[in-house]
PDB file of C-alpha atoms in Angstrom:
ATOM      1  CA  UNK D   1     -35.912  81.140 -31.462  1.00 52.00           C
ATOM      2  CA  UNK D   2     -38.392  81.525 -28.835  1.00 61.00           C
ATOM      3  CA  UNK D   3     -39.720  77.871 -28.269  1.00 69.00           C
ATOM      4  CA  UNK D   4     -43.692  79.589 -27.792  1.00 78.00           C
ATOM      5  CA  UNK D   5     -43.568  80.953 -31.351  1.00 88.00           C
ATOM      6  CA  UNK D   6     -44.463  79.552 -34.570  1.00 94.00           C
ATOM      7  CA  UNK D   7     -43.845  80.587 -38.107  1.00 95.00           C
ATOM      8  CA  UNK D   8     -47.014  80.742 -40.384  1.00 97.00           C
ATOM      9  CA  UNK D   9     -46.280  81.384 -44.023  1.00 96.00           C
ATOM     10  CA  UNK D  10     -49.280  82.274 -46.569  1.00 96.00           C
ATOM     11  CA  UNK D  11     -48.451  80.893 -50.068  1.00 95.00           C
ATOM     12  CA  UNK D  12     -50.567  83.188 -52.068  1.00 95.00           C
ATOM     13  CA  UNK D  13     -52.938  81.955 -54.808  1.00 93.00           C
ATOM     14  CA  UNK D  14     -52.199  82.042 -58.381  1.00 93.00           C
ATOM     15  CA  UNK D  15     -55.820  82.924 -59.200  1.00 91.00           C
ATOM     16  CA  UNK D  16     -57.108  86.482 -59.769  1.00 90.00           C
ATOM     17  CA  UNK D  17     -60.207  85.141 -57.720  1.00 94.00           C
ATOM     18  CA  UNK D  18     -61.402  88.031 -55.382  1.00 96.00           C
ATOM     19  CA  UNK D  19     -62.896  85.584 -52.917  1.00 96.00           C
ATOM     20  CA  UNK D  20     -59.508  83.677 -52.813  1.00 96.00           C
ATOM     21  CA  UNK D  21     -57.811  87.163 -52.444  1.00 96.00           C
ATOM     22  CA  UNK D  22     -60.211  88.380 -49.859  1.00 97.00           C
ATOM     23  CA  UNK D  23     -59.909  85.327 -47.829  1.00 97.00           C
ATOM     24  CA  UNK D  24     -55.941  85.628 -48.012  1.00 96.00           C
ATOM     25  CA  UNK D  25     -56.247  89.279 -46.829  1.00 96.00           C
ATOM     26  CA  UNK D  26     -58.523  88.305 -43.793  1.00 96.00           C
ATOM     27  CA  UNK D  27     -55.964  85.446 -42.764  1.00 96.00           C
ATOM     28  CA  UNK D  28     -53.160  87.803 -42.977  1.00 96.00           C
ATOM     29  CA  UNK D  29     -55.034  90.409 -40.926  1.00 95.00           C
ATOM     30  CA  UNK D  30     -55.838  87.869 -38.420  1.00 95.00           C
ATOM     31  CA  UNK D  31     -52.305  86.412 -37.986  1.00 95.00           C
ATOM     32  CA  UNK D  32     -50.418  89.584 -38.217  1.00 93.00           C
ATOM     33  CA  UNK D  33     -52.325  90.582 -34.585  1.00 90.00           C
ATOM     34  CA  UNK D  34     -51.916  87.067 -33.417  1.00 92.00           C
ATOM     35  CA  UNK D  35     -49.230  87.075 -30.467  1.00 93.00           C
ATOM     36  CA  UNK D  36     -46.674  84.193 -30.555  1.00 92.00           C
ATOM     37  CA  UNK D  37     -46.745  83.950 -34.513  1.00 94.00           C
ATOM     38  CA  UNK D  38     -44.149  84.969 -36.912  1.00 93.00           C
ATOM     39  CA  UNK D  39     -46.325  85.406 -39.941  1.00 95.00           C
ATOM     40  CA  UNK D  40     -45.072  85.983 -43.653  1.00 95.00           C
ATOM     41  CA  UNK D  41     -46.422  86.020 -47.249  1.00 95.00           C
ATOM     42  CA  UNK D  42     -44.756  84.435 -49.973  1.00 94.00           C
ATOM     43  CA  UNK D  43     -45.663  83.863 -53.921  1.00 92.00           C
ATOM     44  CA  UNK D  44     -47.483  80.446 -54.599  1.00 92.00           C
ATOM     45  CA  UNK D  45     -44.895  77.874 -53.727  1.00 91.00           C
ATOM     46  CA  UNK D  46     -45.365  76.522 -57.266  1.00 91.00           C
ATOM     47  CA  UNK D  47     -43.640  79.550 -58.650  1.00 90.00           C
ATOM     48  CA  UNK D  48     -40.759  79.528 -56.096  1.00 87.00           C
ATOM     49  CA  UNK D  49     -37.271  78.961 -57.656  1.00 84.00           C
ATOM     50  CA  UNK D  50     -33.898  78.554 -56.355  1.00 83.00           C
ATOM     51  CA  UNK D  51     -32.561  81.918 -55.047  1.00 85.00           C
ATOM     52  CA  UNK D  52     -36.060  83.354 -54.896  1.00 88.00           C
ATOM     53  CA  UNK D  53     -36.545  85.445 -51.687  1.00 89.00           C
ATOM     54  CA  UNK D  54     -39.639  83.488 -50.304  1.00 89.00           C
ATOM     55  CA  UNK D  55     -37.947  80.164 -50.898  1.00 89.00           C
ATOM     56  CA  UNK D  56     -34.701  81.739 -48.986  1.00 89.00           C
ATOM     57  CA  UNK D  57     -37.297  82.869 -46.203  1.00 92.00           C
ATOM     58  CA  UNK D  58     -38.791  79.147 -46.180  1.00 91.00           C
ATOM     59  CA  UNK D  59     -35.311  77.864 -45.615  1.00 89.00           C
ATOM     60  CA  UNK D  60     -34.122  80.034 -43.059  1.00 90.00           C
ATOM     61  CA  UNK D  61     -37.119  79.239 -40.755  1.00 91.00           C
ATOM     62  CA  UNK D  62     -36.023  77.220 -37.561  1.00 89.00           C
ATOM     63  CA  UNK D  63     -38.520  75.280 -35.668  1.00 88.00           C
ATOM     64  CA  UNK D  64     -42.124  74.616 -36.535  1.00 89.00           C
ATOM     65  CA  UNK D  65     -43.509  76.167 -39.607  1.00 92.00           C
ATOM     66  CA  UNK D  66     -46.998  75.890 -40.701  1.00 95.00           C
ATOM     67  CA  UNK D  67     -47.618  76.654 -44.587  1.00 95.00           C
ATOM     68  CA  UNK D  68     -50.974  77.826 -45.665  1.00 96.00           C
ATOM     69  CA  UNK D  69     -51.392  76.762 -49.555  1.00 95.00           C
ATOM     70  CA  UNK D  70     -53.879  76.296 -52.313  1.00 95.00           C
ATOM     71  CA  UNK D  71     -51.948  73.118 -53.416  1.00 94.00           C
ATOM     72  CA  UNK D  72     -52.826  69.645 -52.319  1.00 93.00           C
ATOM     73  CA  UNK D  73     -50.550  69.041 -49.270  1.00 92.00           C
ATOM     74  CA  UNK D  74     -48.458  66.379 -51.023  1.00 94.00           C
ATOM     75  CA  UNK D  75     -47.957  68.508 -53.883  1.00 92.00           C
ATOM     76  CA  UNK D  76     -46.543  71.383 -51.691  1.00 91.00           C
ATOM     77  CA  UNK D  77     -44.378  69.135 -49.975  1.00 91.00           C
ATOM     78  CA  UNK D  78     -42.990  67.733 -53.101  1.00 92.00           C
ATOM     79  CA  UNK D  79     -42.161  71.411 -54.430  1.00 89.00           C
ATOM     80  CA  UNK D  80     -40.597  72.498 -51.021  1.00 87.00           C
ATOM     81  CA  UNK D  81     -38.789  69.153 -50.926  1.00 88.00           C
ATOM     82  CA  UNK D  82     -37.145  69.557 -54.681  1.00 86.00           C
ATOM     83  CA  UNK D  83     -36.037  72.823 -53.582  1.00 82.00           C
ATOM     84  CA  UNK D  84     -34.409  71.668 -50.441  1.00 78.00           C
TER      85      UNK D  84
END
């Protein structure tokens, strides 16, 4: 991995709220065009289970990771920790 790159993962909202969906689309568009960022989108971390492709991707990331989630940070941490 290039030491100058960082991985950003957007954990999508469970809500059908168009404002939230639009914000996620704007974030995704901006980050996809940003040099030095490896960007991915996954289902809401709350819905990930062992063997899910989103969880497999998260576990494969080496180096720094920024998770953008609608959950409180502690809740997201506990869910990811529970899933290894």
